[in-house]
Coordinates of C-alpha atoms in Angstrom, one line a residue:
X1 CA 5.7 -26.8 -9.4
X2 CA 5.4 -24.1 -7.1
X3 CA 2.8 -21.3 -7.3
X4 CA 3.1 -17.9 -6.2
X5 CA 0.7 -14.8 -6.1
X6 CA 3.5 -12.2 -6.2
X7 CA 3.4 -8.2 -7.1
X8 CA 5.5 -6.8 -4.0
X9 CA 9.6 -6.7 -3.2
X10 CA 9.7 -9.5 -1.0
X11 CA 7.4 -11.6 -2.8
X12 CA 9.9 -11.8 -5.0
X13 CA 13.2 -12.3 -3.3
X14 CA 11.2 -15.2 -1.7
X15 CA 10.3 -16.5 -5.1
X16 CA 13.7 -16.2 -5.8
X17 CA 15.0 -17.8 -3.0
X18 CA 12.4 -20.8 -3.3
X19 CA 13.6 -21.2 -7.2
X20 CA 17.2 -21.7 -5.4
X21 CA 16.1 -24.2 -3.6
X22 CA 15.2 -26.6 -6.2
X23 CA 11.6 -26.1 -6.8
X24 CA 10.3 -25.1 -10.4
X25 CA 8.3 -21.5 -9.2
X26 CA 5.8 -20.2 -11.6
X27 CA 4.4 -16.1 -10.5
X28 CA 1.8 -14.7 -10.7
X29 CA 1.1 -11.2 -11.0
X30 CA -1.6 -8.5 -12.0
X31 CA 0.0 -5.7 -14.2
X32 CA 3.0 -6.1 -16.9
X33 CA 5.1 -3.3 -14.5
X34 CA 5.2 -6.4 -11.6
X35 CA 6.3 -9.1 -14.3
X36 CA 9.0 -7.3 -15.3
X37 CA 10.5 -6.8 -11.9
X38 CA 10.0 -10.7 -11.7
X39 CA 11.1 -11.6 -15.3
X40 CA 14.4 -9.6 -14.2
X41 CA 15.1 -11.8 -11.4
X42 CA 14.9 -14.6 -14.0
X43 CA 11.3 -16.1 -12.8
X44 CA 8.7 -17.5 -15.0
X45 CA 5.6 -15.3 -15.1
X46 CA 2.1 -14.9 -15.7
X47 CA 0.2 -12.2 -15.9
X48 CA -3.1 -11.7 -14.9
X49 CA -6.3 -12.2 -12.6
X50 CA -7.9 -15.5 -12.1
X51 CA -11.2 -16.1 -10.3
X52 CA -10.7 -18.6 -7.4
X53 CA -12.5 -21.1 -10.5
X54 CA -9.8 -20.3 -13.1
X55 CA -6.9 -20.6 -10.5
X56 CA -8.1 -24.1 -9.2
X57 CA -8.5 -25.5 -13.2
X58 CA -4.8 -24.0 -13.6
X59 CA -3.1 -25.6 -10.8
X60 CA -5.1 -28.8 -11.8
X61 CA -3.7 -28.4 -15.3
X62 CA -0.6 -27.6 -14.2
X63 CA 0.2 -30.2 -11.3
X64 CA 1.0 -27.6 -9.1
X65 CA 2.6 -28.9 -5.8
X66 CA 1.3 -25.8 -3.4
X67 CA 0.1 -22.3 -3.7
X68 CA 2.3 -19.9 -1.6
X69 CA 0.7 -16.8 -1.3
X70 CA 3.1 -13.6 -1.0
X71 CA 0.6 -11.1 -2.6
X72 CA 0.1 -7.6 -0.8
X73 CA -1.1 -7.4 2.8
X74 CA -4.3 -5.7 1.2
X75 CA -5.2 -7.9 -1.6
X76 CA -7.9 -9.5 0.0
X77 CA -9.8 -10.9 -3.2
X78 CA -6.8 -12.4 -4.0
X79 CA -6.2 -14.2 -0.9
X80 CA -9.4 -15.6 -1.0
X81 CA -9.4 -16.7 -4.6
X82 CA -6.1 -18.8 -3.9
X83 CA -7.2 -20.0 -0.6
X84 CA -10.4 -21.4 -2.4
X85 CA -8.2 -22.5 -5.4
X86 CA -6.2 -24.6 -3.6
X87 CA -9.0 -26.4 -1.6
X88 CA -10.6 -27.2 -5.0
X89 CA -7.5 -28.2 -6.5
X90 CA -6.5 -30.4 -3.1
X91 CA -2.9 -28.6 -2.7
X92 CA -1.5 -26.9 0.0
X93 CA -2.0 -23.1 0.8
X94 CA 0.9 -21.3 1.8
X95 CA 0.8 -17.5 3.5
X96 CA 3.6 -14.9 3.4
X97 CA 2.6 -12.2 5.2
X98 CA 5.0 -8.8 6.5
X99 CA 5.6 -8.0 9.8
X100 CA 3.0 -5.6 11.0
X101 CA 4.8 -2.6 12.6
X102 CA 3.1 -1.3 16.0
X103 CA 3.2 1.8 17.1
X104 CA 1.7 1.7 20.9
X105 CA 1.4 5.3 22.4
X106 CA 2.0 7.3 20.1
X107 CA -0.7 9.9 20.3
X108 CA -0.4 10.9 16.4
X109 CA -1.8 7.7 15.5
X110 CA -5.1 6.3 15.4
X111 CA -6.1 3.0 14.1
X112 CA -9.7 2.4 11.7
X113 CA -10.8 -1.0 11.1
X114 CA -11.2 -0.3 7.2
X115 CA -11.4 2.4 4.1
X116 CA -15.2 4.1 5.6
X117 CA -14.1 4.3 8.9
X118 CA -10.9 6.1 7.8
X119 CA -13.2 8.5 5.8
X120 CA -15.3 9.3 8.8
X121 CA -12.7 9.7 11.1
X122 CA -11.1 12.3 8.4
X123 CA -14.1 14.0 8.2
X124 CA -14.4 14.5 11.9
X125 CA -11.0 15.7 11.9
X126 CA -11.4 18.1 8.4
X127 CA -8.0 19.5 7.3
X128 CA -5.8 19.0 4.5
X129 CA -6.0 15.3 4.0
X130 CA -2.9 13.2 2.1
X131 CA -4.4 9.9 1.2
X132 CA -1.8 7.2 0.6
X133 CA -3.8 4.2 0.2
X134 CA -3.8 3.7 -4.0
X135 CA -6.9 4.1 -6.2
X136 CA -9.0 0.9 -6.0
X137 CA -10.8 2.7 -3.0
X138 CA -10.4 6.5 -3.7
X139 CA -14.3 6.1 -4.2
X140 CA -14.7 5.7 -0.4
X141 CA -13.0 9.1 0.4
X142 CA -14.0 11.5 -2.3
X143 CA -17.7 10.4 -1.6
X144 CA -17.7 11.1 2.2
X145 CA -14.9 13.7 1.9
X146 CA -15.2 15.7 -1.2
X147 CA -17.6 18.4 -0.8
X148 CA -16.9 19.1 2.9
X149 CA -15.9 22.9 3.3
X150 CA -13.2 22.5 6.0
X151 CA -11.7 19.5 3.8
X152 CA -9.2 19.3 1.0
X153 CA -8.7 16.0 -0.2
X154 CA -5.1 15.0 -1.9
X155 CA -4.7 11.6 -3.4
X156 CA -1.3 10.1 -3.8
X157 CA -1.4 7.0 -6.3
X158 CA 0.5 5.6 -9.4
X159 CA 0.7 7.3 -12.5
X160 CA -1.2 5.1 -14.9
X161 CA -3.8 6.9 -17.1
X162 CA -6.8 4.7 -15.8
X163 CA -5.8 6.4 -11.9
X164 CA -6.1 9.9 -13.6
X165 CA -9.6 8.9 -15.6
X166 CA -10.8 7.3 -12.2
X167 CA -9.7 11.0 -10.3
X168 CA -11.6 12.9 -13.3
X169 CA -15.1 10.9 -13.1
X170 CA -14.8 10.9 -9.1
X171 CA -14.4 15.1 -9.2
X172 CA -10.6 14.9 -7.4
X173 CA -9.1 18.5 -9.0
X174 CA -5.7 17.9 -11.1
X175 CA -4.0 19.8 -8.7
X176 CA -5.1 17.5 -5.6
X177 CA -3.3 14.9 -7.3
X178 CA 0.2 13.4 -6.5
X179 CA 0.9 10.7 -9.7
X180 CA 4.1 8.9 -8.7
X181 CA 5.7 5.8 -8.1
X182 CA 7.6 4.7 -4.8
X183 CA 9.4 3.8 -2.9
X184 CA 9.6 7.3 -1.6
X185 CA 12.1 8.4 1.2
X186 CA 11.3 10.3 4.3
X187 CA 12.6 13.6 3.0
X188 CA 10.3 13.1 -0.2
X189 CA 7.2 12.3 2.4
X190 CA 8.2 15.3 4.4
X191 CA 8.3 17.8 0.8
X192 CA 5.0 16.6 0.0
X193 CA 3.6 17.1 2.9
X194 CA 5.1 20.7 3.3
X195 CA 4.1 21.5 -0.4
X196 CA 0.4 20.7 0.3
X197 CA 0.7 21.6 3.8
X198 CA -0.8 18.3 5.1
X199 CA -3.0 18.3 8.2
X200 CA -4.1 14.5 8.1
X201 CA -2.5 11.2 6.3
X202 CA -4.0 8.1 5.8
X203 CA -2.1 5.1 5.2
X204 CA -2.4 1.4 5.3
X205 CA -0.7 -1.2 7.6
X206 CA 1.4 -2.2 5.0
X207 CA 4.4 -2.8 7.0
X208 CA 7.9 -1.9 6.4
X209 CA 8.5 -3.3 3.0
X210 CA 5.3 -1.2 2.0
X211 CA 6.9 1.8 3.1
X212 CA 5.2 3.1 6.1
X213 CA 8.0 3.6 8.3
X214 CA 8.9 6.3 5.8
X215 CA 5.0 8.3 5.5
X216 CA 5.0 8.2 9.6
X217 CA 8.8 9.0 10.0
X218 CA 7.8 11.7 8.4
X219 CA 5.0 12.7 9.3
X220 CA 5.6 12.4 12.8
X221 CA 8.4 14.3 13.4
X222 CA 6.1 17.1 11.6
X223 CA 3.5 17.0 13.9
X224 CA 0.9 15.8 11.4
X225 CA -2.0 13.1 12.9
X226 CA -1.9 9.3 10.7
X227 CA -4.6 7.3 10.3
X228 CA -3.8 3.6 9.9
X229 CA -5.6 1.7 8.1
X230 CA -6.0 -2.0 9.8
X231 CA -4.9 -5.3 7.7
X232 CA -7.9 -7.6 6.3
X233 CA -9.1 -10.3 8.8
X234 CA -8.6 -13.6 7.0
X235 CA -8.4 -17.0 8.2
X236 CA -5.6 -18.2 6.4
X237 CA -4.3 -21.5 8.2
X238 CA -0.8 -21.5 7.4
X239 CA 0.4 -18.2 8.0
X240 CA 4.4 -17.1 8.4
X241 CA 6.4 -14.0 8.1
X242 CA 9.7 -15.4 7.6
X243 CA 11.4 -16.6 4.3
X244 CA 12.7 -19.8 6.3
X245 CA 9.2 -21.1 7.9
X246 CA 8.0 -20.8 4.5
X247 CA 10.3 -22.7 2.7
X248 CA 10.3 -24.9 5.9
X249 CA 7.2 -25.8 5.2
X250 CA 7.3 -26.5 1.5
X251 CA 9.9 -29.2 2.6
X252 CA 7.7 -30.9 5.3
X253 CA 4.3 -30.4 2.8
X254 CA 6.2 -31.9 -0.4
X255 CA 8.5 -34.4 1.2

């Protein structure tokens, strides 16, 4: 058996594509929303986080073959908790990551190494900040950003009633939030942008599946400075972008 840490597009068209290949694949995802998308696609499912503990006892208990790890770029608790899984549980370790996307001088970009630096560079730069980087870190930003007189901070994130509480017991206004699910398209990222009349955006280097094309498309061609936010630094070992070195190297690992 295979498994995967999934919760994003491509995780599971490769899921899907390693299931076509023979293997018995088991995902493994956070919220309910993700397992549909997977159950869907006719893949088995779990639901739910595991400390690195947890996941090593599972694959132990479940003679799991290799952990391939497609889980978002960001997810770096995750990452960490299947790398140490898989040492403890002796299998291999497996990591699917996107393409980064790279975009050398343009002089509306500017790269921070994580979520504070972003905030400081944003509140350096004041203006109507669009932040596009979820809710787990909204903390970061309204604490160094909220407040500031020559900033207005709006928050674009899911709409799940636990984002909205999170905004409420942070001090984000209602009417600084943008509660919806993507993918959006470049003329939705351009409308938002005009409707709040965004100064400053702040993304994440998701890479293309994630969307960002789309945010700096937009916000480009309108003028409007990004911030990008840099991808965790993790040693991973294995390491591939590609569907094919992936399953490539299932067949070589579990020959």
């Amino acid at each position: 058996m295979i498994f995967m840490l999934c919760g994003t597009s491509d995780a599971r068209e490769l899921a899907v594509q390693i299931k076509a290949q023979g293997y018995s694949v088991l995902t493994s995802v956070v919220t309910d929303s993700a397992a549909s998308s997977l159950k869907e696609a006719g893949l088995d499912v779990r639901v739910g986080r595991l400390t690195a503990d947890e996941m090593a006892a599972y694959l132990k208990e479940n003679q799991v073959q290799a952990v391939v790890d497609a889980s978002h770029p960001f997810a770096e608790e995750a990452h960490r908790n299947a790398m140490a899984a898989a040492e403890q549980a002796s299998v291999p370790y497996i990591r699917y990551e996107r393409e980064s996307l790279t975009f050398d001088g343009q002089p509306l970009i500017q790269y921070a190494d994580d979520y504070a630096e972003a905030a400081e560079m944003a509140a350096a730069k004041g203006g109507v900040v669009m932040l596009t980087t979820g809710s787990k870190t909204l903390q970061v930003f309204t604490e160094r950003l909220l407040g500031l007189p020559n900033v207005t901070l709006i928050a674009r994130m899911l709409p799940r009633l636990d984002n909205m509480e999170k905004c409420e017991a942070l001090g984000l206004p209602q009417k600084h939030i943008v509660a919806m699910q993507g993918p959006f398209s470049k003329a939705l990222n351009r409308a938002l942008y005009e409707q709040f009349g965004v100064t400053l955006m702040i993304t994440k280097e998701s890479g293309k599946v994630g969307s960002v094309d789309e945010k700096l498309e937009a916000a480009l061609e309108m003028g409007i400075e990004t911030i990008i936010i840099g991808r965790p630094k993790l040693a991973y070992g294995h390491v591939f972008s590609r569907f094919d070195e992936i399953s490539d190297t299932l067949k070589e690992m579990l020959k």
